[in-house]
């Protein structure tokens, strides 16, 4: 009996030992494995080295970034100084006696205008003042405009007007006969050339006889009393321009746009108005004697008091414009009942010239 119990006890102990729930067969307690200190030290060293490397890269990058920023600032300051020096030198050249030196100054200002758009209005003002000063009297020895004035005008009219700001080309009273600022759409290099930028330009009392201004942007230009005799203004944009009392005799205005332009008292005898857009234009007391209007558009134009003696103008044209009893019409039209009724209608509406 005792032996049987002893055997059972041994069997229980063996099972417990196998399951790990009891003491080992030899009766000793299980020990935890000791940490591998060399391995831990090695891993910690690697981790610290990695952190130090990352921090070093970060600080190095910050240092390089700061150095690059400082270098850029220094380069920008140097460039600004160089541009300022070039500007000062160029302005100084404009006062020299030599035409060649003055030309160099003009083209140096053009370069400055392109390099620093914020100075664009100031430089444009300098060039406009130069033109007024050097073209304030008729050219000596004929009608040839001096080359330095032509160069300044070329730079001014070819500028990028997007940077104009408050700048307005002021060329009042300048003598510029025969200047070449035209743009020919049929030219193989037309796409490479800008139209002359003279929008809102002050051209009062200017001498622009025989000027080549085809395709020019003259929107809102102030041209009162300007002399544009025999000027080439084909396809020019003169919307809302004010060539009042201007001399436009024999000027080529074919396909030009003069919508809502103020042409009162202007002399247009001999002008080419084929395809000209004169809708809404004011031609009060303008001299249009002998003109052929061809495909011109005149809807809403004001021709009260205008001289249309011997003009080639259609009945439909007359009925689409404003005329009064002082408008000098060709006899065949003056007797037309519908035209007489149109005159009465306009005079009943009233309104000054």
Short mmCIF file of C-alpha atoms in Angstrom, two decimals:
data_model
loop_
_atom_site.label_atom_id
_atom_site.label_comp_id
_atom_site.label_asym_id
_atom_site.label_seq_id
_atom_site.Cartn_x
_atom_site.Cartn_y
_atom_site.Cartn_z
CA UNK A 1 0.00 0.00 0.00
CA UNK A 2 2.78 2.44 0.97
CA UNK A 3 4.69 1.61 -2.20
CA UNK A 4 1.59 2.27 -4.31
CA UNK A 5 1.09 5.70 -2.73
CA UNK A 6 4.76 6.55 -3.26
CA UNK A 7 4.46 5.66 -6.92
CA UNK A 8 1.36 7.84 -7.34
CA UNK A 9 3.14 10.77 -5.68
CA UNK A 10 6.08 10.44 -8.05
CA UNK A 11 3.75 10.40 -11.03
CA UNK A 12 2.04 13.66 -9.88
CA UNK A 13 5.40 15.38 -9.38
CA UNK A 14 6.60 14.38 -12.84
CA UNK A 15 3.40 15.75 -14.48
CA UNK A 16 3.70 19.04 -12.61
CA UNK A 17 7.33 19.34 -13.64
CA UNK A 18 6.44 18.81 -17.28
CA UNK A 19 3.69 21.50 -17.15
CA UNK A 20 6.00 24.04 -15.51
CA UNK A 21 3.72 24.45 -12.52
CA UNK A 22 5.91 22.94 -9.97
CA UNK A 23 9.44 22.88 -8.80
CA UNK A 24 12.01 21.14 -10.97
CA UNK A 25 12.65 17.49 -10.26
CA UNK A 26 15.78 18.31 -8.33
CA UNK A 27 13.73 20.63 -6.03
CA UNK A 28 15.54 23.90 -7.07
CA UNK A 29 13.68 27.18 -7.96
CA UNK A 30 13.78 28.40 -11.67
CA UNK A 31 16.14 31.38 -12.34
CA UNK A 32 15.43 34.31 -14.71
CA UNK A 33 17.96 34.69 -17.53
CA UNK A 34 20.50 37.42 -16.81
CA UNK A 35 20.47 40.48 -19.22
CA UNK A 36 23.01 40.54 -22.07
CA UNK A 37 24.77 43.75 -20.97
CA UNK A 38 27.32 43.90 -23.78
CA UNK A 39 24.53 43.62 -26.35
CA UNK A 40 22.47 46.38 -24.62
CA UNK A 41 25.50 48.68 -24.48
CA UNK A 42 26.11 48.09 -28.19
CA UNK A 43 22.47 48.90 -29.14
CA UNK A 44 22.43 52.02 -26.97
CA UNK A 45 25.65 53.25 -28.57
CA UNK A 46 24.18 52.76 -32.07
CA UNK A 47 20.99 54.63 -31.07
CA UNK A 48 22.90 57.57 -29.61
CA UNK A 49 25.15 57.75 -32.66
CA UNK A 50 22.08 57.87 -34.93
CA UNK A 51 20.50 60.69 -32.91
CA UNK A 52 23.74 62.67 -32.98
CA UNK A 53 24.02 62.17 -36.77
CA UNK A 54 20.44 63.37 -37.36
CA UNK A 55 20.96 66.45 -35.17
CA UNK A 56 24.23 67.21 -36.94
CA UNK A 57 22.53 67.03 -40.34
CA UNK A 58 19.71 69.31 -39.15
CA UNK A 59 22.09 71.92 -37.77
CA UNK A 60 24.24 71.70 -40.90
CA UNK A 61 21.19 72.21 -43.12
CA UNK A 62 20.12 75.23 -41.07
CA UNK A 63 23.59 76.70 -41.36
CA UNK A 64 23.72 76.16 -45.15
CA UNK A 65 20.21 77.64 -45.55
CA UNK A 66 21.20 80.75 -43.58
CA UNK A 67 24.38 81.13 -45.58
CA UNK A 68 22.44 80.86 -48.84
CA UNK A 69 19.92 83.45 -47.66
CA UNK A 70 22.72 85.83 -46.68
CA UNK A 71 24.41 85.26 -50.05
CA UNK A 72 21.15 85.96 -51.90
CA UNK A 73 20.59 89.15 -49.91
CA UNK A 74 24.12 90.30 -50.63
CA UNK A 75 23.72 89.46 -54.33
CA UNK A 76 20.40 91.32 -54.47
CA UNK A 77 21.94 94.34 -52.73
CA UNK A 78 24.87 94.27 -55.14
CA UNK A 79 22.54 94.00 -58.13
CA UNK A 80 20.37 96.86 -56.86
CA UNK A 81 23.46 98.98 -56.42
CA UNK A 82 24.65 98.16 -59.92
CA UNK A 83 21.24 99.04 -61.42
CA UNK A 84 21.19 102.31 -59.49
CA UNK A 85 24.69 103.13 -60.70
CA UNK A 86 23.70 102.29 -64.27
CA UNK A 87 20.61 104.47 -63.98
CA UNK A 88 22.60 107.42 -62.62
CA UNK A 89 25.24 107.02 -65.32
CA UNK A 90 22.60 106.70 -68.06
CA UNK A 91 20.77 109.85 -66.96
CA UNK A 92 24.10 111.65 -66.90
CA UNK A 93 24.78 110.57 -70.48
CA UNK A 94 21.56 112.23 -71.66
CA UNK A 95 23.13 115.61 -70.98
CA UNK A 96 26.27 114.99 -73.02
CA UNK A 97 27.02 116.87 -76.25
CA UNK A 98 27.78 113.74 -78.27
CA UNK A 99 24.75 112.13 -79.94
CA UNK A 100 26.40 108.72 -79.64
CA UNK A 101 26.78 109.12 -75.88
CA UNK A 102 23.16 110.22 -75.55
CA UNK A 103 22.03 107.21 -77.57
CA UNK A 104 23.99 104.96 -75.22
CA UNK A 105 22.24 106.57 -72.26
CA UNK A 106 18.80 106.03 -73.83
CA UNK A 107 19.40 102.33 -74.45
CA UNK A 108 20.91 101.92 -70.98
CA UNK A 109 17.67 103.33 -69.55
CA UNK A 110 15.73 100.85 -71.66
CA UNK A 111 17.74 98.01 -70.10
CA UNK A 112 17.10 99.40 -66.62
CA UNK A 113 13.39 99.62 -67.39
CA UNK A 114 13.36 95.94 -68.35
CA UNK A 115 15.50 94.79 -65.40
CA UNK A 116 13.61 96.65 -62.69
CA UNK A 117 9.88 97.05 -63.51
CA UNK A 118 9.27 99.13 -60.36
CA UNK A 119 11.41 101.89 -61.90
CA UNK A 120 9.55 101.65 -65.21
CA UNK A 121 7.26 104.71 -64.66
CA UNK A 122 10.17 106.90 -63.53
CA UNK A 123 12.35 105.99 -66.50
CA UNK A 124 9.43 106.42 -68.91
CA UNK A 125 8.88 109.92 -67.47
CA UNK A 126 12.57 110.73 -68.02
CA UNK A 127 12.35 109.62 -71.66
CA UNK A 128 9.14 111.60 -72.27
CA UNK A 129 10.75 114.72 -70.78
CA UNK A 130 13.81 114.15 -72.97
CA UNK A 131 11.62 114.03 -76.10
CA UNK A 132 9.72 117.19 -75.11
CA UNK A 133 12.98 119.02 -74.44
CA UNK A 134 14.86 117.92 -77.55
CA UNK A 135 11.89 118.05 -79.92
CA UNK A 136 10.33 121.24 -78.59
CA UNK A 137 11.23 123.15 -81.74
CA UNK A 138 11.04 122.11 -85.40
CA UNK A 139 14.03 120.01 -86.54
CA UNK A 140 16.88 122.04 -87.97
CA UNK A 141 17.67 121.80 -91.64
CA UNK A 142 14.43 120.16 -92.75
CA UNK A 143 12.00 117.68 -91.31
CA UNK A 144 14.43 115.02 -90.07
CA UNK A 145 13.92 114.24 -86.38
CA UNK A 146 17.27 113.79 -84.54
CA UNK A 147 18.31 110.14 -84.04
CA UNK A 148 18.44 110.41 -80.24
CA UNK A 149 14.85 111.70 -80.15
CA UNK A 150 13.76 108.88 -82.46
CA UNK A 151 15.51 106.35 -80.22
CA UNK A 152 13.84 107.72 -77.09
CA UNK A 153 10.45 107.68 -78.85
CA UNK A 154 11.03 104.11 -80.03
CA UNK A 155 11.88 102.94 -76.50
CA UNK A 156 8.93 104.81 -75.04
CA UNK A 157 6.38 103.55 -77.56
CA UNK A 158 7.71 99.99 -77.40
CA UNK A 159 7.69 99.71 -73.61
CA UNK A 160 5.69 97.09 -71.70
CA UNK A 161 2.68 99.22 -70.75
CA UNK A 162 1.62 96.65 -68.13
CA UNK A 163 4.19 98.28 -65.79
CA UNK A 164 3.03 101.86 -66.46
CA UNK A 165 1.25 102.39 -63.16
CA UNK A 166 0.26 106.06 -63.17
CA UNK A 167 2.57 106.95 -66.05
CA UNK A 168 1.02 108.77 -69.03
CA UNK A 169 3.19 109.60 -72.07
CA UNK A 170 3.34 113.39 -72.13
CA UNK A 171 4.68 114.59 -75.48
CA UNK A 172 2.72 117.80 -75.80
CA UNK A 173 3.94 120.29 -78.40
CA UNK A 174 6.69 117.96 -79.61
CA UNK A 175 7.77 118.24 -83.23
CA UNK A 176 7.90 114.68 -84.57
CA UNK A 177 7.18 114.84 -88.30
CA UNK A 178 7.69 111.63 -90.23
CA UNK A 179 8.38 109.40 -87.22
CA UNK A 180 8.17 105.67 -87.95
CA UNK A 181 6.11 103.89 -85.30
CA UNK A 182 3.91 101.86 -87.62
CA UNK A 183 2.91 98.21 -87.32
CA UNK A 184 2.26 96.32 -90.53
CA UNK A 185 0.09 93.22 -89.95
CA UNK A 186 1.10 91.91 -93.37
CA UNK A 187 4.79 91.91 -92.45
CA UNK A 188 6.37 88.45 -91.88
CA UNK A 189 7.78 89.76 -88.58
CA UNK A 190 4.60 91.52 -87.45
CA UNK A 191 4.07 89.05 -84.61
CA UNK A 192 7.47 90.01 -83.17
CA UNK A 193 6.63 93.71 -82.92
CA UNK A 194 4.31 95.50 -80.54
CA UNK A 195 1.91 98.15 -81.62
CA UNK A 196 3.08 101.61 -80.56
CA UNK A 197 1.92 102.08 -76.97
CA UNK A 198 0.50 105.61 -76.85
CA UNK A 199 -2.66 104.97 -74.87
CA UNK A 200 -3.88 108.12 -73.07
CA UNK A 201 -0.82 109.96 -74.42
CA UNK A 202 -0.83 113.74 -74.23
CA UNK A 203 -0.14 114.79 -77.81
CA UNK A 204 -1.76 118.21 -77.84
CA UNK A 205 -0.29 120.59 -80.41
CA UNK A 206 2.11 117.89 -81.63
CA UNK A 207 3.57 118.02 -85.12
CA UNK A 208 2.98 114.50 -86.45
CA UNK A 209 2.83 115.26 -90.15
CA UNK A 210 3.61 112.22 -92.30
CA UNK A 211 3.98 110.11 -89.15
CA UNK A 212 3.70 106.35 -89.56
CA UNK A 213 1.35 105.25 -86.80
CA UNK A 214 -0.43 102.30 -88.38
CA UNK A 215 -1.85 99.96 -85.76
CA UNK A 216 -0.87 102.31 -82.91
CA UNK A 217 -2.71 102.09 -79.60
CA UNK A 218 -3.97 105.67 -79.21
CA UNK A 219 -7.01 104.93 -77.08
CA UNK A 220 -7.94 108.01 -75.11
CA UNK A 221 -5.02 109.98 -76.57
CA UNK A 222 -5.31 113.75 -76.25
CA UNK A 223 -4.64 115.08 -79.73
CA UNK A 224 -6.27 118.49 -79.67
CA UNK A 225 -4.83 120.76 -82.37
CA UNK A 226 -2.32 118.08 -83.38
CA UNK A 227 -1.05 118.21 -86.95
CA UNK A 228 -1.60 114.76 -88.44
CA UNK A 229 -1.65 115.78 -92.08
CA UNK A 230 -0.83 112.85 -94.36
CA UNK A 231 -0.28 110.60 -91.34
CA UNK A 232 -0.61 106.83 -91.71
CA UNK A 233 -3.17 105.73 -89.12
CA UNK A 234 -4.37 102.53 -90.77
CA UNK A 235 -5.90 100.14 -88.23
CA UNK A 236 -4.94 102.51 -85.40
CA UNK A 237 -7.08 102.34 -82.28
CA UNK A 238 -8.31 105.85 -81.46
CA UNK A 239 -11.32 104.94 -79.37
CA UNK A 240 -12.33 107.84 -77.11
CA UNK A 241 -9.36 109.88 -78.40
CA UNK A 242 -9.75 113.66 -78.60
CA UNK A 243 -8.30 114.99 -81.87
CA UNK A 244 -10.53 118.05 -81.66
CA UNK A 245 -9.45 120.83 -84.05
CA UNK A 246 -6.75 118.48 -85.34
CA UNK A 247 -5.42 118.66 -88.87
CA UNK A 248 -6.12 115.26 -90.44
CA UNK A 249 -5.98 116.34 -94.07
CA UNK A 250 -5.02 113.48 -96.39
CA UNK A 251 -4.51 111.16 -93.40
CA UNK A 252 -5.03 107.44 -93.98
CA UNK A 253 -7.64 106.31 -91.45
CA UNK A 254 -8.73 103.20 -93.31
CA UNK A 255 -9.93 100.45 -90.96
CA UNK A 256 -9.07 102.65 -87.97
CA UNK A 257 -11.29 102.68 -84.90
CA UNK A 258 -12.53 106.11 -83.77
CA UNK A 259 -15.57 105.07 -81.77
CA UNK A 260 -16.70 107.89 -79.49
CA UNK A 261 -13.69 109.98 -80.54
CA UNK A 262 -13.98 113.77 -80.22
CA UNK A 263 -13.27 115.20 -83.67
CA UNK A 264 -15.16 118.45 -83.36
CA UNK A 265 -13.84 121.21 -85.66
CA UNK A 266 -11.28 118.74 -87.10
CA UNK A 267 -10.21 119.07 -90.74
CA UNK A 268 -10.47 115.70 -92.50
CA UNK A 269 -10.49 116.82 -96.11
CA UNK A 270 -8.84 114.25 -98.33
CA UNK A 271 -8.66 111.65 -95.54
CA UNK A 272 -9.18 107.97 -96.36
CA UNK A 273 -12.15 106.73 -94.31
CA UNK A 274 -12.63 103.36 -96.00
CA UNK A 275 -13.86 100.93 -93.33
CA UNK A 276 -13.30 103.47 -90.54
CA UNK A 277 -15.37 102.93 -87.40
CA UNK A 278 -16.85 106.33 -86.43
CA UNK A 279 -19.80 105.05 -84.43
CA UNK A 280 -20.71 107.51 -81.71
CA UNK A 281 -17.93 109.90 -82.73
CA UNK A 282 -18.39 113.65 -82.36
CA UNK A 283 -17.72 115.44 -85.66
CA UNK A 284 -19.45 118.66 -84.73
CA UNK A 285 -18.57 121.33 -87.31
CA UNK A 286 -15.82 119.10 -88.73
CA UNK A 287 -14.69 119.73 -92.29
CA UNK A 288 -15.55 116.59 -94.27
CA UNK A 289 -15.99 118.22 -97.68
CA UNK A 290 -15.39 115.93 -100.64
CA UNK A 291 -14.83 112.80 -98.52
CA UNK A 292 -15.85 109.34 -99.64
CA UNK A 293 -17.15 107.35 -96.69
CA UNK A 294 -17.16 103.99 -98.46
CA UNK A 295 -17.59 101.23 -95.86
CA UNK A 296 -17.26 103.62 -92.92
CA UNK A 297 -19.59 103.01 -89.98
CA UNK A 298 -21.30 106.15 -88.73
CA UNK A 299 -24.16 104.96 -86.53
CA UNK A 300 -24.88 107.51 -83.84
CA UNK A 301 -22.14 109.92 -84.94
CA UNK A 302 -22.75 113.62 -84.35
CA UNK A 303 -22.26 115.63 -87.55
CA UNK A 304 -24.23 118.70 -86.63
CA UNK A 305 -22.82 121.72 -88.39
CA UNK A 306 -20.32 119.54 -90.28
CA UNK A 307 -19.35 120.35 -93.85
CA UNK A 308 -20.33 117.45 -96.12
CA UNK A 309 -20.21 119.43 -99.35
CA UNK A 310 -19.59 117.08 -102.29
CA UNK A 311 -19.08 114.18 -99.87
CA UNK A 312 -19.66 110.64 -101.10
CA UNK A 313 -22.07 109.65 -98.35
CA UNK A 314 -25.17 107.52 -98.68
CA UNK A 315 -28.72 108.34 -97.68
CA UNK A 316 -28.63 105.47 -95.15
CA UNK A 317 -25.53 106.97 -93.58
CA UNK A 318 -27.24 110.34 -93.18
CA UNK A 319 -30.32 108.79 -91.59
CA UNK A 320 -28.15 107.00 -89.01
CA UNK A 321 -26.33 110.09 -87.75
CA UNK A 322 -27.18 113.33 -85.96
CA UNK A 323 -27.40 116.33 -88.28
CA UNK A 324 -29.04 119.73 -88.09
CA UNK A 325 -29.96 122.57 -90.40
CA UNK A 326 -26.37 123.84 -90.27
CA UNK A 327 -24.96 120.59 -91.62
CA UNK A 328 -23.86 121.23 -95.19
CA UNK A 329 -25.23 118.33 -97.22
CA UNK A 330 -24.88 117.46 -100.90
CA UNK A 331 -27.87 119.00 -102.75
CA UNK A 332 -29.34 115.62 -103.68
CA UNK A 333 -29.57 114.68 -100.00
CA UNK A 334 -30.57 118.08 -98.65
CA UNK A 335 -33.86 117.85 -100.57
CA UNK A 336 -34.72 114.34 -99.34
CA UNK A 337 -37.94 114.45 -97.22
CA UNK A 338 -36.74 111.74 -94.83
CA UNK A 339 -33.48 113.57 -94.24
CA UNK A 340 -35.31 116.84 -93.63
CA UNK A 341 -37.49 114.97 -91.13
CA UNK A 342 -34.31 113.60 -89.47
CA UNK A 343 -32.96 117.16 -89.13
CA UNK A 344 -36.19 118.29 -87.48
CA UNK A 345 -36.07 115.33 -85.11
CA UNK A 346 -32.49 116.05 -84.02
CA UNK A 347 -33.14 119.76 -83.53
CA UNK A 348 -36.20 118.94 -81.46
CA UNK A 349 -34.03 116.78 -79.21
CA UNK A 350 -31.72 119.77 -78.61
CA UNK A 351 -28.28 119.38 -77.01
CA UNK A 352 -25.20 121.53 -77.41
CA UNK A 353 -22.24 120.89 -79.67
#
